[in-house]
CSV table of C-alpha atoms and ligand atoms in Angstrom, one decimal:
chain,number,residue,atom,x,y,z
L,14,UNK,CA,2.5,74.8,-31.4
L,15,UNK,CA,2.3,76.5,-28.2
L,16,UNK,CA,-1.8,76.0,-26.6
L,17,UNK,CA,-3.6,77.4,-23.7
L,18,UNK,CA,-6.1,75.9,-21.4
L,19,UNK,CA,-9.7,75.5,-22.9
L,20,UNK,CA,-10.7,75.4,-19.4
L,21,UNK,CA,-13.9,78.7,-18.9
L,22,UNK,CA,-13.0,79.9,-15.3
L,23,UNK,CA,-15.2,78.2,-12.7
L,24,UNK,CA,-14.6,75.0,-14.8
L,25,UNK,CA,-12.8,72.4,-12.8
L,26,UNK,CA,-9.6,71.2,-14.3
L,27,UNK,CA,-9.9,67.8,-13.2
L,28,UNK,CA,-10.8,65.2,-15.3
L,29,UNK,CA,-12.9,65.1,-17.5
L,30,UNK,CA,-14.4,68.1,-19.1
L,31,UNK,CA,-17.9,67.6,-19.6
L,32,UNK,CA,-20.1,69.4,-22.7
L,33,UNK,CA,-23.4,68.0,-23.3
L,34,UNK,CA,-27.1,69.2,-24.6
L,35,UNK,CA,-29.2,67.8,-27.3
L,36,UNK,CA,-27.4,67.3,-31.1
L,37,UNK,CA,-30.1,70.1,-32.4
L,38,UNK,CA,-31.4,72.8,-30.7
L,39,UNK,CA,-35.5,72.1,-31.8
L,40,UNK,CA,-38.1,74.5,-29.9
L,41,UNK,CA,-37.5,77.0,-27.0
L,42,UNK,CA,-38.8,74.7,-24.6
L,43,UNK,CA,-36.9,71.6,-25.6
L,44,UNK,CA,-34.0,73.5,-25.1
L,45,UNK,CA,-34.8,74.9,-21.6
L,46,UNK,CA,-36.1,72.0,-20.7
L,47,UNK,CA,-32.9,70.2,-21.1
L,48,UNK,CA,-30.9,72.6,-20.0
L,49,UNK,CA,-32.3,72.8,-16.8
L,50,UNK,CA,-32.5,69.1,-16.5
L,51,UNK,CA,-28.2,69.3,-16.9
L,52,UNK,CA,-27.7,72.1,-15.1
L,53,UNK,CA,-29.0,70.3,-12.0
L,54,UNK,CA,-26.5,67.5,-12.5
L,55,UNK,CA,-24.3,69.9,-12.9
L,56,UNK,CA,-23.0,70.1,-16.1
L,57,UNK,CA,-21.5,73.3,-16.7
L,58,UNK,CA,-21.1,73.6,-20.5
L,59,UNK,CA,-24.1,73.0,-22.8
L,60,UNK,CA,-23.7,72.3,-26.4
L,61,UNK,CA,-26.6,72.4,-29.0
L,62,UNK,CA,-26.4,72.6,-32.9
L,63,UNK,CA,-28.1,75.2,-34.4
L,64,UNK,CA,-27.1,74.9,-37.8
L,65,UNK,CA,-27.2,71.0,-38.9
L,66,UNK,CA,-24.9,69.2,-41.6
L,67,UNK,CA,-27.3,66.6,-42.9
L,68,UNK,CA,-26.7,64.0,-45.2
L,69,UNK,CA,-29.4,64.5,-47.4
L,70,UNK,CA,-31.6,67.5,-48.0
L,71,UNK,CA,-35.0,67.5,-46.9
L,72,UNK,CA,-34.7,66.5,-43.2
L,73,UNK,CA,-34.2,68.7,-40.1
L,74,UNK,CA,-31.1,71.4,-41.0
L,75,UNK,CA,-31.4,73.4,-37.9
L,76,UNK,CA,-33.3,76.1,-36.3
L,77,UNK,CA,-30.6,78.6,-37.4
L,78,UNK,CA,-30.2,81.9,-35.3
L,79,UNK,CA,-33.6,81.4,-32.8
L,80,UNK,CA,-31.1,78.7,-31.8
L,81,UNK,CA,-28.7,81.3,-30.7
L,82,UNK,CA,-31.1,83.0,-29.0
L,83,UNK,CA,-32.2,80.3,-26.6
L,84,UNK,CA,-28.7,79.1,-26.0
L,85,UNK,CA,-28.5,83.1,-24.6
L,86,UNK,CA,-31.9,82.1,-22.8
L,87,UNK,CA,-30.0,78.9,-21.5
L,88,UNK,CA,-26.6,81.0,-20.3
L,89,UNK,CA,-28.8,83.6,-18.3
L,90,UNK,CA,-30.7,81.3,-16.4
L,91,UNK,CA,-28.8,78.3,-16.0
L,92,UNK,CA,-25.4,79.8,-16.0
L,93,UNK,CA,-24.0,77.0,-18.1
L,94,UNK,CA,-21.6,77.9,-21.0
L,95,UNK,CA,-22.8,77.5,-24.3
L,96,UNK,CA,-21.4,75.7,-27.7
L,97,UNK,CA,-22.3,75.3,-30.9
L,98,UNK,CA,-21.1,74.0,-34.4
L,99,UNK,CA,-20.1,76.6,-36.7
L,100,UNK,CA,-19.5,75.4,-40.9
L,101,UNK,CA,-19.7,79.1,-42.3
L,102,UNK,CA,-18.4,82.5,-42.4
L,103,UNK,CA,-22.0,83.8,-41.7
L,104,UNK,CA,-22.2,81.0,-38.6
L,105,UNK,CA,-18.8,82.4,-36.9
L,106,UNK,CA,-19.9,85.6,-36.8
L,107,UNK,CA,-23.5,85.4,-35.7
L,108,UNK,CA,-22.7,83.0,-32.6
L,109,UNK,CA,-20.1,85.3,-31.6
L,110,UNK,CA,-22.7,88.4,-32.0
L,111,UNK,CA,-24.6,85.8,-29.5
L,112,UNK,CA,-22.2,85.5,-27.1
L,113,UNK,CA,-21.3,81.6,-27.3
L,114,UNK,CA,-18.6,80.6,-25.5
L,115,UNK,CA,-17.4,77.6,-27.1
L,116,UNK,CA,-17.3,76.6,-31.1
L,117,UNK,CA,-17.0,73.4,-32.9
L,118,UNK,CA,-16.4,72.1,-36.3
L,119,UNK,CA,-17.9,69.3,-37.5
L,120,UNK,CA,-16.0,66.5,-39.3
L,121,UNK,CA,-17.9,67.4,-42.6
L,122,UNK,CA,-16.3,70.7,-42.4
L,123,UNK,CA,-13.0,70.0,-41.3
L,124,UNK,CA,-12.5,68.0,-44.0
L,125,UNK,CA,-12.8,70.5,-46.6
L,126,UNK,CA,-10.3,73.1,-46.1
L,127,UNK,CA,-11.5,75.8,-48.0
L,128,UNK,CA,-14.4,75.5,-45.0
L,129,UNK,CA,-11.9,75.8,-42.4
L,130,UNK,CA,-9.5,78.8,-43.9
L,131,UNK,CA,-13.1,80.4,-44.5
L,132,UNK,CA,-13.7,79.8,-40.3
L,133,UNK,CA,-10.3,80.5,-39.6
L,134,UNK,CA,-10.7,84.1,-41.3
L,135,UNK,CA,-13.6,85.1,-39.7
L,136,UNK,CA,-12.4,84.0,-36.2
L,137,UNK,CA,-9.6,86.1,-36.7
L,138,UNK,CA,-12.1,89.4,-38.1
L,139,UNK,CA,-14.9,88.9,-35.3
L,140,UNK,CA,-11.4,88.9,-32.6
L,141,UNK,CA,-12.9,85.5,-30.7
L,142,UNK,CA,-10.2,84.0,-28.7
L,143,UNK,CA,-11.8,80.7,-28.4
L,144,UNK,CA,-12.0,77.4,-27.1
L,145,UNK,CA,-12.3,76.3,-30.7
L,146,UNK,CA,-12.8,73.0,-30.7
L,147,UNK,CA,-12.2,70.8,-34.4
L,148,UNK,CA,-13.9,67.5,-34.7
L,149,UNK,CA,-11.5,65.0,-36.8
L,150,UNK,CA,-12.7,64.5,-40.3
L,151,UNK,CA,-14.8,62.6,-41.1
L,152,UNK,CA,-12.3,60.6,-43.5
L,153,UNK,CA,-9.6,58.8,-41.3
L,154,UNK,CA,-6.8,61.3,-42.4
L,155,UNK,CA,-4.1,62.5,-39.5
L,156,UNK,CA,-3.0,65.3,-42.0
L,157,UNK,CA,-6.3,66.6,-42.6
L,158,UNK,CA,-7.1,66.9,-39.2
L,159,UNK,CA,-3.8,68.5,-38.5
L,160,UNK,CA,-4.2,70.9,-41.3
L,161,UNK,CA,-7.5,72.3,-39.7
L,162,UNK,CA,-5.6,72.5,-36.3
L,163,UNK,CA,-2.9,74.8,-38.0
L,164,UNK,CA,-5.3,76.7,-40.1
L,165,UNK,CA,-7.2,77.6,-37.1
L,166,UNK,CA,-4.1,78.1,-35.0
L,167,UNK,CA,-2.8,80.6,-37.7
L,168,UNK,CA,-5.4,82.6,-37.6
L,169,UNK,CA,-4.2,83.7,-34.0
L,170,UNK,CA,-6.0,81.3,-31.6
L,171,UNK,CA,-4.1,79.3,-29.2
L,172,UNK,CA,-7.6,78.3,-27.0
L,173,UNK,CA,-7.9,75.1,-29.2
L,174,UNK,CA,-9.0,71.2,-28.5
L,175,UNK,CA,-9.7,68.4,-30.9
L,176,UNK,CA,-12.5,65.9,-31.0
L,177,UNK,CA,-12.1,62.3,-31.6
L,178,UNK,CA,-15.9,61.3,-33.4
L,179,UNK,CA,-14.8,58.3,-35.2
L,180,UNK,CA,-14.6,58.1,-39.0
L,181,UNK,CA,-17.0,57.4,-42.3
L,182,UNK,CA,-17.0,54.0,-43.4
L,183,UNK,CA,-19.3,51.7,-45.1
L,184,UNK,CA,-19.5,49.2,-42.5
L,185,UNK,CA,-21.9,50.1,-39.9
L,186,UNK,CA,-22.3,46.9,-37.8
L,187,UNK,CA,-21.0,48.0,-34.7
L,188,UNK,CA,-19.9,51.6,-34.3
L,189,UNK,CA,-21.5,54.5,-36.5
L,190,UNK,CA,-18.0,55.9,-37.0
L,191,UNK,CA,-15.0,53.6,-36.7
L,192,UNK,CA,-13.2,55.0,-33.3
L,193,UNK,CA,-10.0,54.1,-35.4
L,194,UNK,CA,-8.5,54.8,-31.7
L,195,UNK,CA,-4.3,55.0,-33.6
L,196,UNK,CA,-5.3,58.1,-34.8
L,197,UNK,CA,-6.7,60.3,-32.2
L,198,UNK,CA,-3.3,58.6,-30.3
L,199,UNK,CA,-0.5,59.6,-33.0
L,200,UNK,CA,-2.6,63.3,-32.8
L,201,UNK,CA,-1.8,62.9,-29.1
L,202,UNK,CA,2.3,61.9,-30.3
L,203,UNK,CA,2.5,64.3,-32.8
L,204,UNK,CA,0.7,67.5,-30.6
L,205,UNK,CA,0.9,66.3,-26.7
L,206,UNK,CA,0.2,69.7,-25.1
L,207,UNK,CA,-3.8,69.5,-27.4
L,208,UNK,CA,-6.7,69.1,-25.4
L,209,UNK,CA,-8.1,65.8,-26.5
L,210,UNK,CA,-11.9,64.7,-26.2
L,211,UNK,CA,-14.4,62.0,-27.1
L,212,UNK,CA,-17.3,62.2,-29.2
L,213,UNK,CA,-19.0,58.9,-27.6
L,214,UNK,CA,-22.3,59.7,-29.0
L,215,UNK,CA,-21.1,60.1,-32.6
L,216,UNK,CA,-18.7,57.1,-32.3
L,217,UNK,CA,-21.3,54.9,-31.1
L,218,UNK,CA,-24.7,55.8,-33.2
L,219,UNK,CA,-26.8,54.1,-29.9
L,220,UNK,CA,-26.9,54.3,-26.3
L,221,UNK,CA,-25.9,51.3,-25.1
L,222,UNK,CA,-22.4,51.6,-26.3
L,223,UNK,CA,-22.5,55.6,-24.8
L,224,UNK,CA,-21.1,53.7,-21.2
L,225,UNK,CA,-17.9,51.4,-22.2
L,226,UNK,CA,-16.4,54.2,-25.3
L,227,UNK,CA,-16.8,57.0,-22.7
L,228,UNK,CA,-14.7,54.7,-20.4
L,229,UNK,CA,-12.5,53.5,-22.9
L,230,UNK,CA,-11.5,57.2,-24.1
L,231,UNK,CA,-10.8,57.7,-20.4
L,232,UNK,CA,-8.4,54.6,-20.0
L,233,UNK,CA,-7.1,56.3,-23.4
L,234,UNK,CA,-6.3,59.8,-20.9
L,235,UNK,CA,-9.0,61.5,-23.2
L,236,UNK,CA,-9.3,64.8,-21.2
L,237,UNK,CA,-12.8,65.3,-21.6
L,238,UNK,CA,-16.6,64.1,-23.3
L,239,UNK,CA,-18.9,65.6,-25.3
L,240,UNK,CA,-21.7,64.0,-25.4
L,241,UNK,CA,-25.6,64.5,-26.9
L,242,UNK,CA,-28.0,64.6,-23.9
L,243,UNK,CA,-32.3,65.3,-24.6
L,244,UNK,CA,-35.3,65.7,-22.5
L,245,UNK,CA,-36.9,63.0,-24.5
L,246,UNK,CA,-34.7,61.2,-27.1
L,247,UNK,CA,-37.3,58.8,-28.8
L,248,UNK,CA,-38.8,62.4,-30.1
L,249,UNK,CA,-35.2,63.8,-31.0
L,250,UNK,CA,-35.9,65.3,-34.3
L,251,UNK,CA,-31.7,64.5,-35.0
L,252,UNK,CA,-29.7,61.3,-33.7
L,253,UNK,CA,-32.4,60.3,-31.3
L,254,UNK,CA,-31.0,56.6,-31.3
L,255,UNK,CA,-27.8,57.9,-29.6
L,256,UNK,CA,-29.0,60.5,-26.8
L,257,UNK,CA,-29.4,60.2,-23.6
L,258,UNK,CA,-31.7,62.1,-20.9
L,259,UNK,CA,-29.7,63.7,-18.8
L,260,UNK,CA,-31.0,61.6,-15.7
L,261,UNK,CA,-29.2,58.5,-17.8
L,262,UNK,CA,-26.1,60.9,-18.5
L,263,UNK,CA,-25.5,61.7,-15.1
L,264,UNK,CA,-26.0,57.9,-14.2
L,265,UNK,CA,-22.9,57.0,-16.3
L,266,UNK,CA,-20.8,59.8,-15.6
L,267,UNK,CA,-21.0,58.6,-12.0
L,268,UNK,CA,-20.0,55.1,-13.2
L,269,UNK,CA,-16.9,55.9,-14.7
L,270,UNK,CA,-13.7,55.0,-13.6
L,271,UNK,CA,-11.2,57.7,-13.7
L,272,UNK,CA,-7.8,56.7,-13.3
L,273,UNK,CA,-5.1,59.3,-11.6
L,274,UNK,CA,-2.6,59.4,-14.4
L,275,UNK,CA,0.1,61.1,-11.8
L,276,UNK,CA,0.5,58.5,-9.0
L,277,UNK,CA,1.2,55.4,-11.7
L,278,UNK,CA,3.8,57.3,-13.7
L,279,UNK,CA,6.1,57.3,-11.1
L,280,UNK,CA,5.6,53.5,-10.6
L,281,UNK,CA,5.1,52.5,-14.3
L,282,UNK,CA,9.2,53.1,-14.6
L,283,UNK,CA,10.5,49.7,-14.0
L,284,UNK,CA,7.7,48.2,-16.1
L,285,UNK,CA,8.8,50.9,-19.2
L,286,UNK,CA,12.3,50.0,-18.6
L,287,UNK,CA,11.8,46.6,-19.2
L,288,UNK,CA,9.7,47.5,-22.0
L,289,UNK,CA,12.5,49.8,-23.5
L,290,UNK,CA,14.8,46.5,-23.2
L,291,UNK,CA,12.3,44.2,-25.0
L,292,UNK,CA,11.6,47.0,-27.7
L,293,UNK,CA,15.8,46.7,-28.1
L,294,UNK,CA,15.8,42.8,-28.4
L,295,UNK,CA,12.9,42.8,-31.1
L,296,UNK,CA,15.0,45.9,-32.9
L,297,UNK,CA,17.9,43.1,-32.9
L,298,UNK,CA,16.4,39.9,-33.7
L,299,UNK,CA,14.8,41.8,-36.8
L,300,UNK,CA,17.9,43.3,-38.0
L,301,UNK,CA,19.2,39.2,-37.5
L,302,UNK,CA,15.8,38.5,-39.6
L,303,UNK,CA,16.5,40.2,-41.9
L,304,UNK,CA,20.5,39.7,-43.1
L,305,UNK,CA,19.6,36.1,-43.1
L,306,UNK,CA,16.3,37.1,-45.3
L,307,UNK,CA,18.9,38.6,-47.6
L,308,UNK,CA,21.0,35.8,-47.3
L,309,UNK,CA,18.9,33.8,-48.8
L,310,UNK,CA,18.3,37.1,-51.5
L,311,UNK,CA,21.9,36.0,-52.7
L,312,UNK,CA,21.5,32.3,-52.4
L,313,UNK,CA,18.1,33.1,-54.8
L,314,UNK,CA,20.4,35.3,-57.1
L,315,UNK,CA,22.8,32.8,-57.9
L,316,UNK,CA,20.4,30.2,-58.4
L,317,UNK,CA,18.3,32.7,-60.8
L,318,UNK,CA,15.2,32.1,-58.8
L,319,UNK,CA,12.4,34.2,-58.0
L,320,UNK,CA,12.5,36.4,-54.9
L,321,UNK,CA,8.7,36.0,-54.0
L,322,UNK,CA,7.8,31.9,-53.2
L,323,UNK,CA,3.7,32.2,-52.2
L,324,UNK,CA,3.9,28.4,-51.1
L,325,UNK,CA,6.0,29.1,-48.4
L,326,UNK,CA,5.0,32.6,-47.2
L,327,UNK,CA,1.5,31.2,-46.5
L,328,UNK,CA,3.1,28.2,-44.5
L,329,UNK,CA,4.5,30.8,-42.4
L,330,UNK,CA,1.7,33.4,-41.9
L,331,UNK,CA,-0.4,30.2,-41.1
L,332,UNK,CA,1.6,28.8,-38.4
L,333,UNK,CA,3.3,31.8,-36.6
L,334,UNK,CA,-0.6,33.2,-36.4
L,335,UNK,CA,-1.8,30.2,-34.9
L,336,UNK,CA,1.1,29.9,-32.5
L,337,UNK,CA,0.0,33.8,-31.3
L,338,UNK,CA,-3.1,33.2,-31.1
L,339,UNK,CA,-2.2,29.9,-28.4
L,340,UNK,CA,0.1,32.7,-26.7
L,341,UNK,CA,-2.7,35.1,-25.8
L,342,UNK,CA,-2.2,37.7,-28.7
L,343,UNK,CA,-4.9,38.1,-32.1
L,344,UNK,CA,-5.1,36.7,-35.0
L,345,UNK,CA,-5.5,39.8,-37.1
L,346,UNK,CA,-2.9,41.6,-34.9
L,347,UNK,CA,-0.1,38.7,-35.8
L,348,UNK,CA,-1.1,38.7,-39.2
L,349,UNK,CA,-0.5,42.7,-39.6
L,350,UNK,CA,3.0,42.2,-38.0
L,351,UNK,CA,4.1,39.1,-40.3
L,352,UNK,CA,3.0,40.7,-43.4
L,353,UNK,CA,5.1,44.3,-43.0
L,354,UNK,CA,8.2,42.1,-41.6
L,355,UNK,CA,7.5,39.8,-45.3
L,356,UNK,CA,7.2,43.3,-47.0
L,357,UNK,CA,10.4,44.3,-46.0
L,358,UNK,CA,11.8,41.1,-46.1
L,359,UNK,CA,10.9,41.0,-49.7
L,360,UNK,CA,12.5,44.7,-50.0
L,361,UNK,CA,16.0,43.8,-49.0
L,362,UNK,CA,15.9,40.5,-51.1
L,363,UNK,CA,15.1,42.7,-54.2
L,364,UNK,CA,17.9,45.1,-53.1
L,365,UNK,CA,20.6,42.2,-53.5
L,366,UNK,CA,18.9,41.1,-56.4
L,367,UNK,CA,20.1,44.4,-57.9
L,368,UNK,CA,23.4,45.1,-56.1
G,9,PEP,C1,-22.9,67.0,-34.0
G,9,PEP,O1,-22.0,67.1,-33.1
G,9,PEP,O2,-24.1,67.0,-33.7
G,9,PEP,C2,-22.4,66.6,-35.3
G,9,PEP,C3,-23.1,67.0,-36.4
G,9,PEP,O3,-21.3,65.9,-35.3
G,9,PEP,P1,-20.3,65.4,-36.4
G,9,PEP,O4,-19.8,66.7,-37.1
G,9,PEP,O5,-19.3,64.7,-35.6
G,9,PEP,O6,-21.0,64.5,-37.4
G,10,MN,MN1,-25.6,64.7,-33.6
């Protein structure tokens, strides 16, 4: 797939890309009131949803096209660019009738791809060229998330990004939505050239943790943050335990550390090199692994014994994970890497078992 730049003109290309506003466009004023209040820390794209996925019914579903409005109110006088979250046919077509620049869908939608074909249809009637920007789903599904990119990039756009907002899961502890950070990274493998930014503010679910995950996404060469900014959060009638003021926004925008990704290339060679070698001697001392595994597949043949011995694959998961964990690596990390060598292990014993 062939992309071309997100970036509005007058919008700096270096990194990153900032889009921020409140999660829900509420009243005129609030609106305005935040606006302004980003606009003079210069944020140049303002997001606000007008139309609101909520869990259950009965709370705050969005202001609906008086939203639109006021985001036009917001674009004339601020100057800002506008986005907003589109789930419908109907949504698609009236926020391009209000001139929006930017649209987003939301993980609950692009994990339903009747949803997205249905977006992906009317992008392609109303003639909008984009940025479309498509929010991972909200299951942790690569191929899903994919799927939405294509659907959207059949349907004739090329101005497309993705957002990483974490994924669903039952625990809730820490994150709101697991960061899960391997998949937003294969999506980088699989689609390089894809603009790729964080969702901080759903990830997190509270402020505090707003600072180190927009930091970490930027170690991650995340190319830009959107992130949901209020006038006064504590009266946020959506996600008021994750938004910021703008005042507090601009505070840890400032703060972040943004590393030029061009100047270490060039010096990272040797180190890759070295990493390229060590990648061959692992590859090697598997494959050694493993003909001895089977090996002992044909000593375990003759002897009509069974292929699987518990006793002694706990022994080993046991010891090699505490031996990691004295040489600086986790616990859960070793554990992950012992079982799938075991697993194959076990697969190329069975194989002689049947040869
Ligand atoms: C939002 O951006 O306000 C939103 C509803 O996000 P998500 O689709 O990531 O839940
Ligand atoms: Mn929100």
């Amino acid at each position: 797939m062939e992309f071309e730049s997100i970036l509005l003109p007058g919008i700096s290309e270096q990194r990153p890309l900032i889009i921020a506003g409140p999660c829900s466009a509420e009243t005129e004023e609030q609106v305005m009131t935040t606006a302004r209040e980003l606009a003079q820390k210069d944020i140049r794209i303002f997001r606000a949803g007008v139309w609101k996925p909520r869990t259950k019914p009965g709370g705050f579903e969005g202001v609906g096209l008086p939203g639109l409005i006021w985001l036009q109110h917001v674009k004339k006088e601020t100057g800002m660019y506008t986005a907003t979250e589109v789930a419908t046919k109907n949504h698609v077509i009236e926020a391009v009738k209000h001139n929006i620049d930017m649209l987003w869908i939301g993980a609950r939608t692009s994990a339903n791809p009747f949803a997205v074909q249905e977006i992906a249809d009317a992008l392609k009637i109303t003639g909008f060229m984009g940025p479309v920007l498509i929010k991972n789903p909200v299951n942790p599904d690569l191929e899903l998330w994919i799927g939405a990119i294509e659907r959207i990039y059949n349907a004739g756009l090329r101005k497309i990004a993705v957002i990483h907002r974490g994924f669903s899961s039952y625990d809730k502890k820490i994150y709101r939505n697991l960061p899960q950070w391997h998949i937003p990274i294969e999506l980088k493998r699989r689609i390089p050239n894809l603009p790729l930014l964080s969702d901080p503010s759903h990830i997190g679910g509270k402020r505090e943790l707003i600072a180190p995950l927009c930091q970490q996404a930027m170690d991650l060469n995340y190319d830009g943050l959107i992130i949901e900014s209020h006038c006064d959060p504590d009266n946020a009638w959506s996600d008021k335990e994750q938004q910021l003021t703008p005042d507090v926004l601009s505070y840890i925008l400032n703060m972040l550390v943004i590393r030029d990704t061009k100047q270490t290339t060039e010096n990272l060679n040797e180190l890759r090199k070295q990493i390229d070698e060590i990648d061959d001697e692992l590859l090697a001392v598997l494959a050694k692994r493993m003909r001895i595994s089977r090996e002992i597949g044909q000593y375990k043949k003759e002897r009509n014994m069974p292929v699987l011995q518990t006793v002694r694959y706990d022994e080993i998961l046991e010891k090699r994970t505490s031996v990691a964990v004295n040489m600086g690596m986790g616990a859960e990390f070793m554990k992950t890497v012992l079982e799938a060598i075991h697993e194959e292990s076990i697969r190329q014993q069975i194989e002689v078992l049947n040869q």
